[in-house]
JSON list of C-alpha atoms in Angstrom, two decimals:
[
{"chain": "A", "resi": 1, "resn": "MET", "atom": "CA", "xyz": [-14.08, -12.81, 8.96]},
{"chain": "A", "resi": 2, "resn": "GLY", "atom": "CA", "xyz": [-12.20, -10.52, 11.33]},
{"chain": "A", "resi": 3, "resn": "VAL", "atom": "CA", "xyz": [-10.95, -6.96, 11.15]},
{"chain": "A", "resi": 4, "resn": "LYS", "atom": "CA", "xyz": [-7.58, -7.99, 9.67]},
{"chain": "A", "resi": 5, "resn": "GLU", "atom": "CA", "xyz": [-9.30, -9.61, 6.69]},
{"chain": "A", "resi": 6, "resn": "ASN", "atom": "CA", "xyz": [-11.48, -6.58, 6.02]},
{"chain": "A", "resi": 7, "resn": "ILE", "atom": "CA", "xyz": [-8.98, -3.85, 5.31]},
{"chain": "A", "resi": 8, "resn": "GLY", "atom": "CA", "xyz": [-10.71, -1.23, 3.19]},
{"chain": "A", "resi": 9, "resn": "LYS", "atom": "CA", "xyz": [-9.72, -0.21, -0.31]},
{"chain": "A", "resi": 10, "resn": "GLY", "atom": "CA", "xyz": [-8.44, 3.18, 0.85]},
{"chain": "A", "resi": 11, "resn": "THR", "atom": "CA", "xyz": [-6.26, 1.50, 3.44]},
{"chain": "A", "resi": 12, "resn": "ILE", "atom": "CA", "xyz": [-4.77, -0.86, 0.85]},
{"chain": "A", "resi": 13, "resn": "GLU", "atom": "CA", "xyz": [-3.97, 2.13, -1.36]},
{"chain": "A", "resi": 14, "resn": "LEU", "atom": "CA", "xyz": [-2.39, 3.97, 1.59]},
{"chain": "A", "resi": 15, "resn": "VAL", "atom": "CA", "xyz": [-0.26, 0.94, 2.48]},
{"chain": "A", "resi": 16, "resn": "LEU", "atom": "CA", "xyz": [0.85, 0.39, -1.13]},
{"chain": "A", "resi": 17, "resn": "MET", "atom": "CA", "xyz": [1.79, 4.03, -1.65]},
{"chain": "A", "resi": 18, "resn": "SER", "atom": "CA", "xyz": [3.61, 4.08, 1.69]},
{"chain": "A", "resi": 19, "resn": "MET", "atom": "CA", "xyz": [5.63, 1.04, 0.62]},
{"chain": "A", "resi": 20, "resn": "LEU", "atom": "CA", "xyz": [6.60, 2.87, -2.58]},
{"chain": "A", "resi": 21, "resn": "LEU", "atom": "CA", "xyz": [7.72, 6.05, -0.81]},
{"chain": "A", "resi": 22, "resn": "GLU", "atom": "CA", "xyz": [11.39, 5.12, -0.66]},
{"chain": "A", "resi": 23, "resn": "GLU", "atom": "CA", "xyz": [11.84, 2.66, -3.52]},
{"chain": "A", "resi": 24, "resn": "ASP", "atom": "CA", "xyz": [10.19, 1.18, -6.56]},
{"chain": "A", "resi": 25, "resn": "MET", "atom": "CA", "xyz": [8.87, -2.31, -5.89]},
{"chain": "A", "resi": 26, "resn": "TYR", "atom": "CA", "xyz": [7.25, -5.17, -7.81]},
{"chain": "A", "resi": 27, "resn": "GLY", "atom": "CA", "xyz": [4.11, -7.06, -6.75]},
{"chain": "A", "resi": 28, "resn": "TYR", "atom": "CA", "xyz": [5.62, -10.01, -4.91]},
{"chain": "A", "resi": 29, "resn": "GLN", "atom": "CA", "xyz": [8.07, -7.67, -3.19]},
{"chain": "A", "resi": 30, "resn": "LEU", "atom": "CA", "xyz": [5.16, -5.52, -1.98]},
{"chain": "A", "resi": 31, "resn": "VAL", "atom": "CA", "xyz": [3.33, -8.56, -0.58]},
{"chain": "A", "resi": 32, "resn": "GLN", "atom": "CA", "xyz": [6.44, -9.81, 1.22]},
{"chain": "A", "resi": 33, "resn": "SER", "atom": "CA", "xyz": [7.35, -6.38, 2.62]},
{"chain": "A", "resi": 34, "resn": "ILE", "atom": "CA", "xyz": [3.85, -5.77, 3.98]},
{"chain": "A", "resi": 35, "resn": "SER", "atom": "CA", "xyz": [3.89, -9.12, 5.76]},
{"chain": "A", "resi": 36, "resn": "LYS", "atom": "CA", "xyz": [7.41, -8.61, 7.09]},
{"chain": "A", "resi": 37, "resn": "LEU", "atom": "CA", "xyz": [6.93, -5.03, 8.29]},
{"chain": "A", "resi": 38, "resn": "SER", "atom": "CA", "xyz": [3.65, -5.92, 10.02]},
{"chain": "A", "resi": 39, "resn": "ASN", "atom": "CA", "xyz": [5.29, -8.94, 11.71]},
{"chain": "A", "resi": 40, "resn": "GLY", "atom": "CA", "xyz": [2.93, -11.20, 9.79]},
{"chain": "A", "resi": 41, "resn": "VAL", "atom": "CA", "xyz": [-0.20, -9.52, 11.14]},
{"chain": "A", "resi": 42, "resn": "LEU", "atom": "CA", "xyz": [-1.23, -8.17, 7.74]},
{"chain": "A", "resi": 43, "resn": "SER", "atom": "CA", "xyz": [-1.28, -10.02, 4.48]},
{"chain": "A", "resi": 44, "resn": "ILE", "atom": "CA", "xyz": [-2.64, -8.55, 1.32]},
{"chain": "A", "resi": 45, "resn": "ASN", "atom": "CA", "xyz": [-4.75, -10.43, -1.18]},
{"chain": "A", "resi": 46, "resn": "THR", "atom": "CA", "xyz": [-2.88, -10.26, -4.49]},
{"chain": "A", "resi": 47, "resn": "GLY", "atom": "CA", "xyz": [-6.08, -9.74, -6.46]},
{"chain": "A", "resi": 48, "resn": "ALA", "atom": "CA", "xyz": [-7.03, -6.75, -4.31]},
{"chain": "A", "resi": 49, "resn": "MET", "atom": "CA", "xyz": [-3.46, -5.46, -4.48]},
{"chain": "A", "resi": 50, "resn": "TYR", "atom": "CA", "xyz": [-3.29, -5.54, -8.28]},
{"chain": "A", "resi": 51, "resn": "THR", "atom": "CA", "xyz": [-6.76, -4.00, -8.58]},
{"chain": "A", "resi": 52, "resn": "SER", "atom": "CA", "xyz": [-5.56, -1.13, -6.38]},
{"chain": "A", "resi": 53, "resn": "LEU", "atom": "CA", "xyz": [-2.25, -0.82, -8.26]},
{"chain": "A", "resi": 54, "resn": "TYR", "atom": "CA", "xyz": [-4.06, -0.63, -11.63]},
{"chain": "A", "resi": 55, "resn": "LYS", "atom": "CA", "xyz": [-6.46, 1.99, -10.26]},
{"chain": "A", "resi": 56, "resn": "LEU", "atom": "CA", "xyz": [-3.62, 4.06, -8.79]},
{"chain": "A", "resi": 57, "resn": "GLU", "atom": "CA", "xyz": [-1.77, 3.87, -12.11]},
{"chain": "A", "resi": 58, "resn": "GLU", "atom": "CA", "xyz": [-4.87, 4.85, -14.08]},
{"chain": "A", "resi": 59, "resn": "GLU", "atom": "CA", "xyz": [-5.27, 7.90, -11.85]},
{"chain": "A", "resi": 60, "resn": "GLY", "atom": "CA", "xyz": [-1.63, 8.90, -12.26]},
{"chain": "A", "resi": 61, "resn": "TYR", "atom": "CA", "xyz": [-0.58, 8.25, -8.65]},
{"chain": "A", "resi": 62, "resn": "ILE", "atom": "CA", "xyz": [1.90, 5.55, -9.65]},
{"chain": "A", "resi": 63, "resn": "THR", "atom": "CA", "xyz": [3.63, 4.47, -12.83]},
{"chain": "A", "resi": 64, "resn": "SER", "atom": "CA", "xyz": [4.87, 1.04, -13.83]},
{"chain": "A", "resi": 65, "resn": "ILE", "atom": "CA", "xyz": [8.14, 0.06, -15.45]},
{"chain": "A", "resi": 66, "resn": "SER", "atom": "CA", "xyz": [8.67, -3.36, -17.06]},
{"chain": "A", "resi": 67, "resn": "THR", "atom": "CA", "xyz": [12.13, -4.82, -16.57]},
{"chain": "A", "resi": 68, "resn": "LYS", "atom": "CA", "xyz": [13.53, -8.02, -18.03]},
{"chain": "A", "resi": 69, "resn": "VAL", "atom": "CA", "xyz": [15.11, -10.02, -15.20]},
{"chain": "A", "resi": 70, "resn": "LYS", "atom": "CA", "xyz": [15.79, -13.37, -16.89]},
{"chain": "A", "resi": 71, "resn": "ASN", "atom": "CA", "xyz": [15.62, -14.70, -20.42]},
{"chain": "A", "resi": 72, "resn": "ARG", "atom": "CA", "xyz": [11.82, -14.71, -20.52]},
{"chain": "A", "resi": 73, "resn": "GLN", "atom": "CA", "xyz": [10.79, -13.19, -17.20]},
{"chain": "A", "resi": 74, "resn": "ILE", "atom": "CA", "xyz": [9.47, -9.64, -17.01]},
{"chain": "A", "resi": 75, "resn": "ARG", "atom": "CA", "xyz": [9.11, -7.91, -13.66]},
{"chain": "A", "resi": 76, "resn": "ILE", "atom": "CA", "xyz": [6.88, -4.85, -13.32]},
{"chain": "A", "resi": 77, "resn": "TYR", "atom": "CA", "xyz": [8.11, -2.26, -10.85]},
{"chain": "A", "resi": 78, "resn": "TYR", "atom": "CA", "xyz": [5.75, 0.38, -9.48]},
{"chain": "A", "resi": 79, "resn": "HIS", "atom": "CA", "xyz": [6.85, 3.96, -8.85]},
{"chain": "A", "resi": 80, "resn": "LEU", "atom": "CA", "xyz": [5.09, 6.59, -6.73]},
{"chain": "A", "resi": 81, "resn": "THR", "atom": "CA", "xyz": [4.59, 9.88, -8.61]},
{"chain": "A", "resi": 82, "resn": "ASP", "atom": "CA", "xyz": [4.55, 13.35, -7.08]},
{"chain": "A", "resi": 83, "resn": "SER", "atom": "CA", "xyz": [0.75, 13.45, -7.30]},
{"chain": "A", "resi": 84, "resn": "GLY", "atom": "CA", "xyz": [0.76, 10.01, -5.63]},
{"chain": "A", "resi": 85, "resn": "ARG", "atom": "CA", "xyz": [2.78, 11.45, -2.75]},
{"chain": "A", "resi": 86, "resn": "ASP", "atom": "CA", "xyz": [0.19, 14.21, -2.39]},
{"chain": "A", "resi": 87, "resn": "TYR", "atom": "CA", "xyz": [-2.70, 11.72, -2.54]},
{"chain": "A", "resi": 88, "resn": "ARG", "atom": "CA", "xyz": [-0.96, 9.53, 0.05]},
{"chain": "A", "resi": 89, "resn": "GLU", "atom": "CA", "xyz": [-0.85, 12.52, 2.42]},
{"chain": "A", "resi": 90, "resn": "VAL", "atom": "CA", "xyz": [-4.61, 13.02, 1.97]},
{"chain": "A", "resi": 91, "resn": "LEU", "atom": "CA", "xyz": [-5.30, 9.34, 2.68]},
{"chain": "A", "resi": 92, "resn": "LEU", "atom": "CA", "xyz": [-2.94, 9.36, 5.66]},
{"chain": "A", "resi": 93, "resn": "SER", "atom": "CA", "xyz": [-4.71, 12.37, 7.14]},
{"chain": "A", "resi": 94, "resn": "GLU", "atom": "CA", "xyz": [-8.10, 10.66, 6.70]},
{"chain": "A", "resi": 95, "resn": "TYR", "atom": "CA", "xyz": [-6.74, 7.44, 8.19]},
{"chain": "A", "resi": 96, "resn": "LEU", "atom": "CA", "xyz": [-5.35, 9.23, 11.27]},
{"chain": "A", "resi": 97, "resn": "GLU", "atom": "CA", "xyz": [-8.66, 11.03, 11.75]},
{"chain": "A", "resi": 98, "resn": "LEU", "atom": "CA", "xyz": [-10.53, 7.72, 11.54]},
{"chain": "A", "resi": 99, "resn": "GLN", "atom": "CA", "xyz": [-8.05, 6.09, 13.92]},
{"chain": "A", "resi": 100, "resn": "LYS", "atom": "CA", "xyz": [-8.61, 8.88, 16.46]},
{"chain": "A", "resi": 101, "resn": "ALA", "atom": "CA", "xyz": [-12.40, 8.47, 16.20]},
{"chain": "A", "resi": 102, "resn": "MET", "atom": "CA", "xyz": [-12.16, 4.68, 16.56]},
{"chain": "A", "resi": 103, "resn": "ASN", "atom": "CA", "xyz": [-9.94, 5.06, 19.64]},
{"chain": "A", "resi": 104, "resn": "CYS", "atom": "CA", "xyz": [-12.64, 7.23, 21.22]},
{"chain": "A", "resi": 105, "resn": "LEU", "atom": "CA", "xyz": [-15.41, 4.81, 20.28]},
{"chain": "A", "resi": 106, "resn": "LEU", "atom": "CA", "xyz": [-13.47, 1.81, 21.55]},
{"chain": "A", "resi": 107, "resn": "LYS", "atom": "CA", "xyz": [-12.46, 3.70, 24.69]},
{"chain": "A", "resi": 108, "resn": "ILE", "atom": "CA", "xyz": [-8.77, 3.28, 24.00]},
{"chain": "A", "resi": 109, "resn": "GLU", "atom": "CA", "xyz": [-6.78, 5.83, 25.94]},
{"chain": "A", "resi": 110, "resn": "LYS", "atom": "CA", "xyz": [-3.82, 7.38, 24.23]},
{"chain": "A", "resi": 111, "resn": "LYS", "atom": "CA", "xyz": [-0.72, 6.80, 26.32]},
{"chain": "A", "resi": 112, "resn": "GLU", "atom": "CA", "xyz": [1.71, 9.68, 26.32]}
]
């Protein structure tokens, strides 16, 4: 298994919350958007995604809204809360710090 397949839990949460910054989204929409925006490089396991979404909701970082879209179909949209926006900033800061450290370890020069 490579690096792409081993995205950590904190990274999944950061990606999900980042996707919800500008609009509420439902599960399949999140999966498709992540794949599209990463040019197919990243795909998210739906089980891991829903585990993270449930955890984020339990902690108050997101809320969910059920919407009837067809006669019997219910779609659950996820919404980023204000505390979720704050938590996303914390995770983003940690991610950027880790990225900087990894660049040093891997001897990747920052091009300016």
